[in-house]
Coordinates of C-alpha atoms in Angstrom, one line a residue:
X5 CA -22.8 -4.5 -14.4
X6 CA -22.2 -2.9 -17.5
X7 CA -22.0 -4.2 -20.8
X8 CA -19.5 -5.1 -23.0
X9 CA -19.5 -3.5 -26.5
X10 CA -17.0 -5.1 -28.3
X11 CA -19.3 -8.5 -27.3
X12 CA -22.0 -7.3 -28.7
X13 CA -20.5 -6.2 -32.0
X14 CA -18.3 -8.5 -32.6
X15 CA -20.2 -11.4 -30.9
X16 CA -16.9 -13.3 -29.5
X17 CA -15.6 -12.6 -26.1
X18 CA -12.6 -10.2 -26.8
X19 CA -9.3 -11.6 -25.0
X20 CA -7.5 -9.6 -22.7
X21 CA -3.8 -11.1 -21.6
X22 CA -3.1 -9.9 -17.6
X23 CA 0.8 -10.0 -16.8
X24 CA 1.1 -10.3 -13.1
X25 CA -1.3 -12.0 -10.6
X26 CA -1.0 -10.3 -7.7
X27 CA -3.9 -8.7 -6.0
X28 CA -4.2 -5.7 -8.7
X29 CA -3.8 -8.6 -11.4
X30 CA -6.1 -10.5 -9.9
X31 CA -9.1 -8.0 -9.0
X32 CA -8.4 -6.7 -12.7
X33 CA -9.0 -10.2 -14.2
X34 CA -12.4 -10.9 -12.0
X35 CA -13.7 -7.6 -13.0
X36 CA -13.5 -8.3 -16.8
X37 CA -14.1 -11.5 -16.4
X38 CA -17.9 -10.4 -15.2
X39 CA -17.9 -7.9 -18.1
X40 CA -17.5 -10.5 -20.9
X41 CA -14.1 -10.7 -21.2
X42 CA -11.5 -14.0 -22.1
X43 CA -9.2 -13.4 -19.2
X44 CA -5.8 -14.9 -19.3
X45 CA -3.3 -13.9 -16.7
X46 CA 0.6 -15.0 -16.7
X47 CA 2.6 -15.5 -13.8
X48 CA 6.3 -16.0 -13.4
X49 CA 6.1 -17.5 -9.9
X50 CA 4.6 -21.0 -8.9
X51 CA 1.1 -20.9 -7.7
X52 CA 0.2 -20.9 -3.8
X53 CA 0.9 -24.4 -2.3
X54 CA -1.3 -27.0 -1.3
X55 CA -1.7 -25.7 2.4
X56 CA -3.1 -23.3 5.1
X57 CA -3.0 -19.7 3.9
X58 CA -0.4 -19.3 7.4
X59 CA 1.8 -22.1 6.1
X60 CA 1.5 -20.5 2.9
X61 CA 3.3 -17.3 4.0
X62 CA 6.4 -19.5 4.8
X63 CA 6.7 -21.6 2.4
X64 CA 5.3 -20.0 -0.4
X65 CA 8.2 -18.2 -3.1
X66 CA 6.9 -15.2 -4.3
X67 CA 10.0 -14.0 -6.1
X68 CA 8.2 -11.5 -8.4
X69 CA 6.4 -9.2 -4.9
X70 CA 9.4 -8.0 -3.1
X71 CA 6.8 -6.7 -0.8
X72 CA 5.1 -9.9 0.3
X73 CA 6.0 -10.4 3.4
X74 CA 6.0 -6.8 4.1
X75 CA 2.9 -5.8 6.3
X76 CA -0.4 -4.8 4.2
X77 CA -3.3 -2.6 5.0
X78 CA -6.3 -3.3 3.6
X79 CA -8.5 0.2 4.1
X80 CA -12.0 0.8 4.1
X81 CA -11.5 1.8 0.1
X82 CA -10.6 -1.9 -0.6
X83 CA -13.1 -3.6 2.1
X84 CA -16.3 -1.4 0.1
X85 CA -14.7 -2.8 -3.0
X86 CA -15.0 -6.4 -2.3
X87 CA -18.2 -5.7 -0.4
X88 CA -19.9 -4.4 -3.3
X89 CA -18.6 -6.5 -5.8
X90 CA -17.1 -9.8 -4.4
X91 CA -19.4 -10.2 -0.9
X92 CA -19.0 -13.9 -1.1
X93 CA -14.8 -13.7 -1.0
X94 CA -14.9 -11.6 2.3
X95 CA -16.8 -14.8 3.7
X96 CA -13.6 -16.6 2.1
X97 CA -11.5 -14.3 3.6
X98 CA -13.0 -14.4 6.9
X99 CA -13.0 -18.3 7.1
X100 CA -9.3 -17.7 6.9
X101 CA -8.7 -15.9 10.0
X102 CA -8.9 -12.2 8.5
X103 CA -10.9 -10.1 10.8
X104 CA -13.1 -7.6 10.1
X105 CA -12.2 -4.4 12.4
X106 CA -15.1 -1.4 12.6
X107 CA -14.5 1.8 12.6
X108 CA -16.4 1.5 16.2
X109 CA -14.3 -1.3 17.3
X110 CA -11.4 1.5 16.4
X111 CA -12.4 4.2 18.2
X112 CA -10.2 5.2 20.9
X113 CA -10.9 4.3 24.9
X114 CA -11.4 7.8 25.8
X115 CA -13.5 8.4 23.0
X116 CA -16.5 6.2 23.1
X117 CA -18.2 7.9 25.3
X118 CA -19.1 10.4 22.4
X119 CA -19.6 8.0 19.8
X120 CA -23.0 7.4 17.8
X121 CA -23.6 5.2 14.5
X122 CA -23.7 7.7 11.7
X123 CA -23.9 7.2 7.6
X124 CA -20.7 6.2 6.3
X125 CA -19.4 4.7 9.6
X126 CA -19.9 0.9 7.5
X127 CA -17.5 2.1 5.3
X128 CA -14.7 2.9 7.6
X129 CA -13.8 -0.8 8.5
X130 CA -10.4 -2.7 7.8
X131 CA -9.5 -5.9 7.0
X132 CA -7.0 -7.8 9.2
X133 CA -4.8 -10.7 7.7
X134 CA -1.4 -10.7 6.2
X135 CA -0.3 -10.6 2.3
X136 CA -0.3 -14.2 2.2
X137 CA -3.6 -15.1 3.4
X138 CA -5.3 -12.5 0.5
X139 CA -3.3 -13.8 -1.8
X140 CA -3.8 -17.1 -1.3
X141 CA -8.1 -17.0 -0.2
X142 CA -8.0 -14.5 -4.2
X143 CA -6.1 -17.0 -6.0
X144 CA -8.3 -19.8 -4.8
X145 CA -11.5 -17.7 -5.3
X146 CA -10.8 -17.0 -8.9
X147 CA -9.5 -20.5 -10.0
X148 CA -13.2 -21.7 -8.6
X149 CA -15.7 -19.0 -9.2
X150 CA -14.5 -17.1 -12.5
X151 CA -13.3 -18.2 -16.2
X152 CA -10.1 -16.7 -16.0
X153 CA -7.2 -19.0 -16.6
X154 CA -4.1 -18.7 -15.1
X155 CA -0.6 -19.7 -16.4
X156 CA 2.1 -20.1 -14.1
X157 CA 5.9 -19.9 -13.8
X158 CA 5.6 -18.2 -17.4
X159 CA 7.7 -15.2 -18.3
X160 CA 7.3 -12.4 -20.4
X161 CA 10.5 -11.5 -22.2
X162 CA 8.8 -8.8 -24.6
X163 CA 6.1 -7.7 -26.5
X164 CA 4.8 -7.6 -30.0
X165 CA 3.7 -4.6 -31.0
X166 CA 3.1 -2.8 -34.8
X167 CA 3.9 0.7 -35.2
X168 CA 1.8 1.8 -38.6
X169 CA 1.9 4.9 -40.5
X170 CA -0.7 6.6 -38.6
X171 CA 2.0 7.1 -35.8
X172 CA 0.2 4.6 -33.5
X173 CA 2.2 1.7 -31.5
X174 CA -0.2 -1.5 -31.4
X175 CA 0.1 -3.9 -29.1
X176 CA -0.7 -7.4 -30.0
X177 CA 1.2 -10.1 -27.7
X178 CA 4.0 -11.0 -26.0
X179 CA 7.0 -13.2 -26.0
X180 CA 7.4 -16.0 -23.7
X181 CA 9.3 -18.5 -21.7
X182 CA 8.0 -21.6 -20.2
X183 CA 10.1 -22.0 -16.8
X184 CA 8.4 -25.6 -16.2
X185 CA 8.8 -27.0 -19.7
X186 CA 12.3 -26.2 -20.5
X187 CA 12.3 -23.2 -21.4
X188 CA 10.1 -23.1 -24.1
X189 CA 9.6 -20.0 -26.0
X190 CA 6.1 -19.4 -27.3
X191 CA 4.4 -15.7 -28.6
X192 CA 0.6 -14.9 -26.8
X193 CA -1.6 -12.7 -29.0
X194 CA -4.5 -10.6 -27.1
X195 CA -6.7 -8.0 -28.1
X196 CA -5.8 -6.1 -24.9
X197 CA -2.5 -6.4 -22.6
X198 CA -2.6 -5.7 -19.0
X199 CA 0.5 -5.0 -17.1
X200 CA 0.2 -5.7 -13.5
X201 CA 3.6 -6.5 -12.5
X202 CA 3.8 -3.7 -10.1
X203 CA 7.3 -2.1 -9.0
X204 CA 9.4 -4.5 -11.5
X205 CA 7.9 -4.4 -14.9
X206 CA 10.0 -3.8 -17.7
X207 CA 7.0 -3.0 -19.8
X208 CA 8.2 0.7 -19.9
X209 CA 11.5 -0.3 -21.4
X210 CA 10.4 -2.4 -24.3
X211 CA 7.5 0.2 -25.2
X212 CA 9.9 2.8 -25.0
X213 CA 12.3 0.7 -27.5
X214 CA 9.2 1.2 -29.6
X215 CA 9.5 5.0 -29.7
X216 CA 6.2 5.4 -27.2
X217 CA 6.9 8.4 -24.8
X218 CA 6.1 7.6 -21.5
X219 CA 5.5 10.3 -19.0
X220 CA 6.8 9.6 -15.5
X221 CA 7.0 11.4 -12.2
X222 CA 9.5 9.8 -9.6
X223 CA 10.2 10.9 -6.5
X224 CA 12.3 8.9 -3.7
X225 CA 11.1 8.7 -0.6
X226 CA 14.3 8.6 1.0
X227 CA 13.6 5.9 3.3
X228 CA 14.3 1.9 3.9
X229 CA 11.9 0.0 5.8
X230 CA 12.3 -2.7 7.9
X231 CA 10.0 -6.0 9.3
X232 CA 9.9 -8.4 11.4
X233 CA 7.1 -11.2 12.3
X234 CA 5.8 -11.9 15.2
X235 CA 2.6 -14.5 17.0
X236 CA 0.8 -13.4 20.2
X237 CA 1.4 -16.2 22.9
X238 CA -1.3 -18.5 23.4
X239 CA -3.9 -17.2 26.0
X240 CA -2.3 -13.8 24.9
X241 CA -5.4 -11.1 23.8
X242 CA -4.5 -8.6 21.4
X243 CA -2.7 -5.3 23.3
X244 CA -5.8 -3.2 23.9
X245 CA -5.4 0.8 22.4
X246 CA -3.6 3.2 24.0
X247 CA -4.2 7.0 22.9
X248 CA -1.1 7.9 25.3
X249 CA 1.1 5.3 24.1
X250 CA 0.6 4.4 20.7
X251 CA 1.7 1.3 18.7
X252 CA 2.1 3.3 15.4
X253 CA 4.2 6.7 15.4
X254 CA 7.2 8.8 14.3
X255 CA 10.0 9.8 16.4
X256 CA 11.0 12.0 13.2
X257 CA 14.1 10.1 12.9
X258 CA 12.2 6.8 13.0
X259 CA 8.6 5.7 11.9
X260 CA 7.0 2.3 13.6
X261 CA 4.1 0.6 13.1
X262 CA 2.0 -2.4 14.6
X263 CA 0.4 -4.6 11.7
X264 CA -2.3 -6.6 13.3
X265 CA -2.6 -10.1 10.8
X266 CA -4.5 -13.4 11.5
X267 CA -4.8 -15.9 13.7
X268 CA -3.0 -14.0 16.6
X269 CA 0.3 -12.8 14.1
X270 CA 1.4 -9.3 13.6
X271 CA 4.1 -7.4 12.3
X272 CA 6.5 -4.3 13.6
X273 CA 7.5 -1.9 10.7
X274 CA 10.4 0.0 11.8
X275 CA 11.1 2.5 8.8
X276 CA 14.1 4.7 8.6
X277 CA 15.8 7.5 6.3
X278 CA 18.7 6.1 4.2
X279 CA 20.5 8.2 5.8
X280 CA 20.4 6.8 9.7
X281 CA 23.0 4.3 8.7
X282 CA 24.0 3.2 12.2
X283 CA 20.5 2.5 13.1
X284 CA 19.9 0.9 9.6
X285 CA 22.8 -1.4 10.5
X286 CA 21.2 -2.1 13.9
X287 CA 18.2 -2.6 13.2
X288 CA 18.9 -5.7 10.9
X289 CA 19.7 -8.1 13.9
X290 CA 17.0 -9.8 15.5
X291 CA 18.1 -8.9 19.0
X292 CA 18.7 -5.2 18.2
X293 CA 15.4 -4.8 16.6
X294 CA 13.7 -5.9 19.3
X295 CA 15.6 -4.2 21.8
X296 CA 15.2 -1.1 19.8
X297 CA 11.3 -1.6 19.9
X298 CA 10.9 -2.0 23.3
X299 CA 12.2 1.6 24.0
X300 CA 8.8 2.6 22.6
X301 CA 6.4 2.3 25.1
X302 CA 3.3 1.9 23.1
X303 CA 5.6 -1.6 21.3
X304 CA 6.2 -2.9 24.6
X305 CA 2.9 -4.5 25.1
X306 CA 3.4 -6.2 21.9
X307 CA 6.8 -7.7 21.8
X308 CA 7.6 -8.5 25.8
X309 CA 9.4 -12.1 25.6
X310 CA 6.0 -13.4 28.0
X311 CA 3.3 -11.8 25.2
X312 CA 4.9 -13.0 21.7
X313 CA 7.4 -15.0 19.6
X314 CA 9.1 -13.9 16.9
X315 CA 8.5 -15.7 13.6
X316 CA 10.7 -14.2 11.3
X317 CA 14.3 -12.6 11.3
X318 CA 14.3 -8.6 10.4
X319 CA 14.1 -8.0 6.7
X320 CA 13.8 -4.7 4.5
X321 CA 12.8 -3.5 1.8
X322 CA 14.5 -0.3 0.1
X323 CA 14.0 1.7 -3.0
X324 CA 11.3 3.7 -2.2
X325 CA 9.8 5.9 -4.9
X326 CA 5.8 7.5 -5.3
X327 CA 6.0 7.3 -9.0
X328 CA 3.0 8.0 -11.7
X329 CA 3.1 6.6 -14.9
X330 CA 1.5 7.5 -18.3
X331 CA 1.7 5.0 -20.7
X332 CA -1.3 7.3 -23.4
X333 CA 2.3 8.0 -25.2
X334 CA 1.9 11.4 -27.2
X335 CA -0.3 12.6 -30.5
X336 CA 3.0 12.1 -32.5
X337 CA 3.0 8.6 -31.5
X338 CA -0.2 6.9 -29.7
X339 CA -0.2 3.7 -27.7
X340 CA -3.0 1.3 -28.3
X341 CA -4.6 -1.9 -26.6
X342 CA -1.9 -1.6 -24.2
X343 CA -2.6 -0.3 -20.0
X344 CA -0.9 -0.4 -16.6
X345 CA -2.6 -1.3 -13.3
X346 CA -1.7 -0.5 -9.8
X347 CA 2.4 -0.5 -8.7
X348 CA 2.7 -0.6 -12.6
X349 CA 1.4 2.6 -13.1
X350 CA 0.9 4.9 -9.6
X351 CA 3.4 3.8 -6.8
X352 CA 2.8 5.5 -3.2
X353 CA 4.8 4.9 -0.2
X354 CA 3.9 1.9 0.7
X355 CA 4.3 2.9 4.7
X356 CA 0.7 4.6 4.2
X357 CA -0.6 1.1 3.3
X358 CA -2.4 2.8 0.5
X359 CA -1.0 0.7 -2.2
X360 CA -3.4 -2.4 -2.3
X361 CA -6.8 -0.1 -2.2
X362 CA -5.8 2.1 -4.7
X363 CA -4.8 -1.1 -7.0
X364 CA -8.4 -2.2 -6.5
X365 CA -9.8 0.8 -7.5
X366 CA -7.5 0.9 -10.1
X367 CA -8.3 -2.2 -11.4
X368 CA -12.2 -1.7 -11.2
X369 CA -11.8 2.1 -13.0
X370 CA -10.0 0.2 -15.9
X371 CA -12.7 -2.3 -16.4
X372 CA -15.6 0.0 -16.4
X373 CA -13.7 1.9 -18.9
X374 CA -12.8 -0.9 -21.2
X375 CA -17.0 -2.3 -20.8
X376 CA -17.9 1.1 -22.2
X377 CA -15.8 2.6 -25.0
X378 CA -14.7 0.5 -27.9
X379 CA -12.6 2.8 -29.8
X380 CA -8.6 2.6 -28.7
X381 CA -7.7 5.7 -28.5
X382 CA -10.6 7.1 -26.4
X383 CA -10.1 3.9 -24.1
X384 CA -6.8 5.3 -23.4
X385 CA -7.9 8.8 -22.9
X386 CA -10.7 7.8 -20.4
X387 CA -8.7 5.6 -18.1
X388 CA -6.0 8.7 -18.2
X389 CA -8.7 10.9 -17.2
X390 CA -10.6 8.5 -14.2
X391 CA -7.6 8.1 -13.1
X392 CA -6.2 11.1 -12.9
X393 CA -10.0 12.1 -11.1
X394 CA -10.0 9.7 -8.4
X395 CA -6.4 8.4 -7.7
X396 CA -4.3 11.4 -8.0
X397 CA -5.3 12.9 -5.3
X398 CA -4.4 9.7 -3.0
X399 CA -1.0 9.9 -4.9
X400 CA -0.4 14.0 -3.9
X401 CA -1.4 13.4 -0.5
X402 CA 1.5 10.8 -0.3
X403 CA 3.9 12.6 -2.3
X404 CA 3.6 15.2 -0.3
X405 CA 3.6 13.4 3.4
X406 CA 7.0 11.8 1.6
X407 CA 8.6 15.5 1.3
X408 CA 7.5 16.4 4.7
X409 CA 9.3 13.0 6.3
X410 CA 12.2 14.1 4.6
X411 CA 12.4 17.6 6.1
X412 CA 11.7 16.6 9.5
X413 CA 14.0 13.4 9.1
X414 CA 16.7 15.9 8.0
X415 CA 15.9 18.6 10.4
X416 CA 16.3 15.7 13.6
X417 CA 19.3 15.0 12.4
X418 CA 21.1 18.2 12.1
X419 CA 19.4 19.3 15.4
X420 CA 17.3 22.0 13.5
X421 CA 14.4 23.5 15.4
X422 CA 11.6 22.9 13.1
X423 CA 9.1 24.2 15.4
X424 CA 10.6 27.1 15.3
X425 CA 8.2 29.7 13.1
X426 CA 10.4 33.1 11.2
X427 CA 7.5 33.8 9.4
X428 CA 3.8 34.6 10.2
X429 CA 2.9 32.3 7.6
X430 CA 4.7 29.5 9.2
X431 CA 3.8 30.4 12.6
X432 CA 0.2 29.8 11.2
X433 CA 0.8 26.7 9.3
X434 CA 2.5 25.1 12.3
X435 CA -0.2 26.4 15.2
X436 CA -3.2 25.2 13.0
X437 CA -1.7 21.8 12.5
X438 CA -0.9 21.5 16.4
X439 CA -4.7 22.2 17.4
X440 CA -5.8 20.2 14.2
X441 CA -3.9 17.1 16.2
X442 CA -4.9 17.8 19.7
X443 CA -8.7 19.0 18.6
X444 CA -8.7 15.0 17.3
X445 CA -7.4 13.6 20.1
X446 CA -10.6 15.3 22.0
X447 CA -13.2 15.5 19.7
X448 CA -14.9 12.3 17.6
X449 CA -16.3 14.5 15.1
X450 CA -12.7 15.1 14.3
X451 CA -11.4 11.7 14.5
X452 CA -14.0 10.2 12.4
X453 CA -13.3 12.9 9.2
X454 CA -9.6 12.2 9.5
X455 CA -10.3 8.6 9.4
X456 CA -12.3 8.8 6.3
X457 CA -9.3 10.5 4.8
X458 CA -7.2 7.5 6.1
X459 CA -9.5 4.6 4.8
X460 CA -9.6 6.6 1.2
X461 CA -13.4 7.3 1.5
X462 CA -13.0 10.9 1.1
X463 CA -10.3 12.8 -1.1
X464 CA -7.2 13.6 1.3
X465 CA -7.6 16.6 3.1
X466 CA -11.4 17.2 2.0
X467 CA -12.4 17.1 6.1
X468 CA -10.9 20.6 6.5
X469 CA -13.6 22.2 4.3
X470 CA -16.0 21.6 7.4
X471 CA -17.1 24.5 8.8
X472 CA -17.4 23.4 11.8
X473 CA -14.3 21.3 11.9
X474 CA -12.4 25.0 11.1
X475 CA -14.3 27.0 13.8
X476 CA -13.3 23.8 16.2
X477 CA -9.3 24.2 15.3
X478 CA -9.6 27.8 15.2
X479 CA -10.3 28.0 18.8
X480 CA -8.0 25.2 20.0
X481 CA -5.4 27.4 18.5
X482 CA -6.2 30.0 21.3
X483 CA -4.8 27.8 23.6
X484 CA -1.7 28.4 22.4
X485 CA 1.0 26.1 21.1
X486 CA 2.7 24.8 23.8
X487 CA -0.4 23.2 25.2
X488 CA -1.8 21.9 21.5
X489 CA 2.1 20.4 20.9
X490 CA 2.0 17.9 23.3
X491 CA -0.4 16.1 21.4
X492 CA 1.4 15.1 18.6
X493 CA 5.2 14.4 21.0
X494 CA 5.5 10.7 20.5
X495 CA 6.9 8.7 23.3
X496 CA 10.5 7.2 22.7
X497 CA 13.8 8.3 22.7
X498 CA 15.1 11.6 21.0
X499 CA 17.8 10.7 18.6
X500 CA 20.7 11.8 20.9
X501 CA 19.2 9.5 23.5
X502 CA 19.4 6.6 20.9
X503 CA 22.2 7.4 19.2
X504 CA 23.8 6.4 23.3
X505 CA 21.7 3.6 23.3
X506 CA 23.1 2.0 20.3
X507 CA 26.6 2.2 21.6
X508 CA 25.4 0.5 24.8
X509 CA 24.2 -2.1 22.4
X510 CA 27.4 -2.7 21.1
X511 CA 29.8 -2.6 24.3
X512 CA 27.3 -5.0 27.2
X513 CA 26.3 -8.1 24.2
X514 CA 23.0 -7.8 25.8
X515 CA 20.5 -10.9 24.1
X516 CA 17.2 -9.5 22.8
X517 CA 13.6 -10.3 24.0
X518 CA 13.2 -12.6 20.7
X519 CA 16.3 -14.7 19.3
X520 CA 16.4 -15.2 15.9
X521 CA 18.4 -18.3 15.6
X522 CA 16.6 -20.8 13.2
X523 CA 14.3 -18.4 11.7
X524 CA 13.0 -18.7 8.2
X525 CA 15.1 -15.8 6.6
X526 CA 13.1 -13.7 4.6
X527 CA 14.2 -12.6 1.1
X528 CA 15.5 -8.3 1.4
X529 CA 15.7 -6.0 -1.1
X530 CA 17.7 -3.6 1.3
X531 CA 21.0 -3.8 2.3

């Protein structure tokens, strides 16, 4: 662990105030709290009931994390983070219900035949359990284990800052509001202010008030998704894998997704571009969205009226954007003592299920940089530059997998060809990534690089320097592409086929596999 400078200089634990105290604010105050630091987070919301962390994800009003009902992955990036750092939480974790899924265990059917351990396999492992259950196990872990205090249903309406002649904004505190004691107004002075408050801080606005330039990249995704809740029957086993019928895909005008949880719950993501508005509409009735799942062979196994219940109605979540933040302001006017963590700062798509283990990392990168330099300036500077080395290229990769949605999204719905090659160039970029797909399917070798790009252990796209991954491709490719395509066709309907099945929707009043009368309603950012 390294040690804290400004401790031994100044011989006082320097205080660091942490706005937000979701898993990026929490993993950010543990980390400094082991480097010598006087951790204070603030939280608008109430703290997690008295209860199970399953009744917790009903009952528990997390007004500030419009995504926390929303399914989470927690990749092989996160699950090294905690095993190297917190071992003792996974056991928390784990005593929850969370499950601990190998990359072995994830190996396809028709696959394991070729499999054998090799180094780095332990880092390729997920961990299974819904928003609410990590939440709830963190909170629980810090309150007992660490010094940090946390403050709840406090809010931060701005910040105190001092902007001197040396063209520098200072931060120094914040302005708050005391939502359990009337309303009292009080002002928090730190040496160091976190933001963590992830896709609805204001902290951009208010520094911006200040004259800081901020530098920000924002792209829309295009896209609203939408989820629904579910519990496996009991007796029921989890749906084994099927290579031929997946539960996770993309019909190009429609993206879905099984979220395994705990204790036998999961999730269905059905994500759509903003501009599918008669599915959109669809899709927000219980009955629909089921019926609409169960057109998807690889979902049927999953949400058959005699294998699950639903436990929620549908809900979405909309405005959708990869953004990258960068709060170092400018040499004409430098921000100090202030940083951003996670959603704050880098927003991906949070259908990759990327955003959790890059806040983690995040979070950790910070740390180390704040245990090592002293000076303000070259604080800022560092943590621009780690993170720029070892999250940007997660946040390209999604970026560009965003732009490529919307193509083929747009493409589907205009009845544009996309397969269709004018160039030699495209002809090439096309065949390779149709043998790249099938070559997978076959080969473990494969499978296990692109699954290293998936977890976040290796930098996005790094597998295809592999020499021997290349010479593999190359030769699939002299198959031709009719016989590499039918790897990647996804079974379901075509959008012509659905757009008829909506209307039979509308004109026989069929009843879905799951009603939805009674269910807790879950709070939607999307209309």
């Amino acid at each position: 662990m390294d040690t804290n400078p400004m401790l031994m200089e100044n011989k006082r634990k320097p205080t660091v105030t942490i706005v937000g105290s979701g898993i990026c604010g929490m993993f950010t105050g543990l980390a400094l709290d082991q480097r010598g630091f006087d951790v204070t987070v603030i939280e608008r919301d109430i703290p997690p009931p008295n209860c199970s962390a399953n009744e917790a994800f009903f009952s528990w009003s997390r007004r500030g994390v419009a995504q926390f009902r929303h399914p989470h992955a927690f990749l092989g990036l996160m699950c090294s983070v905690l095993e190297e750092n917190y071992p003792d939480l996974l056991e928390h974790f784990f005593e929850a219900g969370a499950r601990k899924v190998s990359f072995e265990d994830s190996v396809p059917d028709h696959l394991k035949s070729q499999y054998q351990p090799e180094p780095g396999d332990e880092k390729m492992w997920v961990l299974m359990c819904r928003r609410a259950t990590m939440e709830t196990v963190l909170r629980k872990y810090v309150t007992q284990t660490s010094n940090v205090a946390i403050r709840n249903q406090i809010s931060v309406t701005g910040i105190i800052a001092n902007s001197n002649d040396d063209r520098e904004v200072v931060m120094q505190g914040l302005k708050l509001v005391d939502r359990s004691d009337n309303d009292k107004r009080s002002e928090l002075y730190s040496d160091l202010i976190i933001d963590a408050t992830g896709r609805s801080s204001k902290f951009d606005k208010w520094l911006r008030d200040y004259g800081v330039e901020i530098n920000e990249e924002r792209d829309d995704a295009e896209i609203v998704y939408y989820t629904r809740h579910y519990c496996l029957k009991d007796g029921i086993p989890e749906p084994a894998r099927d290579a031929k019928n997946p539960s996770m895909g993309d019909l190009g005008y429609m993206k879905y997704g099984i979220f395994p949880g705990d204790g036998g719950h999961f999730a269905l993501i059905i994500c759509l571009p903003n501009e599918e508005k008669e599915l959109r509409e669809a899709i927000k009735n219980g009955q629909k969205f089921d019926q609409i799942g169960m057109t998807i062979p690889g979902l049927r196994p999953w949400l058959s009226p005699d294998k699950s219940d639903a436990t929620t109605s549908p809900f979405g979540i909309g405005n959708i954007h990869a953004v990258w933040r960068d709060f170092t302001g400018s040499e004409n006017m430098r921000l100090l003592n202030f940083f951003a963590v996670g959603d704050s700062a880098i927003r991906t798509n949070p259908l990759y299920g990327r955003g959790c283990s890059t806040g983690a990392l995040h979070a950790h990168i910070l740390a180390d940089v704040l245990s090592t330099h002293i000076d303000p300036w070259q604080r800022a500077l560092e943590f621009k530059k780690e993170s720029e080395l070892k999250v940007r290229p997660i946040f390209q990769a999604s970026l560009s997998e965003d732009r490529k949605g919307i193509k083929r999204a747009a493409a589907v719905r205009e009845g544009v060809n996309l397969d269709k090659a004018d160039s030699f160039k495209k002809w090439f970029a096309l065949a390779f990534g149709d043998a790249l797909i099938a070559a997978s399917r076959d080969k473990l070798f494969i499978h296990r690089q692109i699954m290293k790009t998936i977890n976040l252990i290796e930098k996005p796209g790094d597998f295809l320097k592999n020499k021997k991954i290349q010479r593999t491709v190359l030769l699939y490719m002299l198959r031709g592409r009719k016989r590499n395509s039918s790897a990647r066709i996804q079974p379901g309907l075509t959008r012509p086929k659905m757009m008829e099945f909506l209307t039979e929707l509308r004109t026989d009043g069929t009843n879905g596999n799951h009603a939805d009368k009674s269910l807790p309603k879950a709070s939607a950012s999307a209309s």
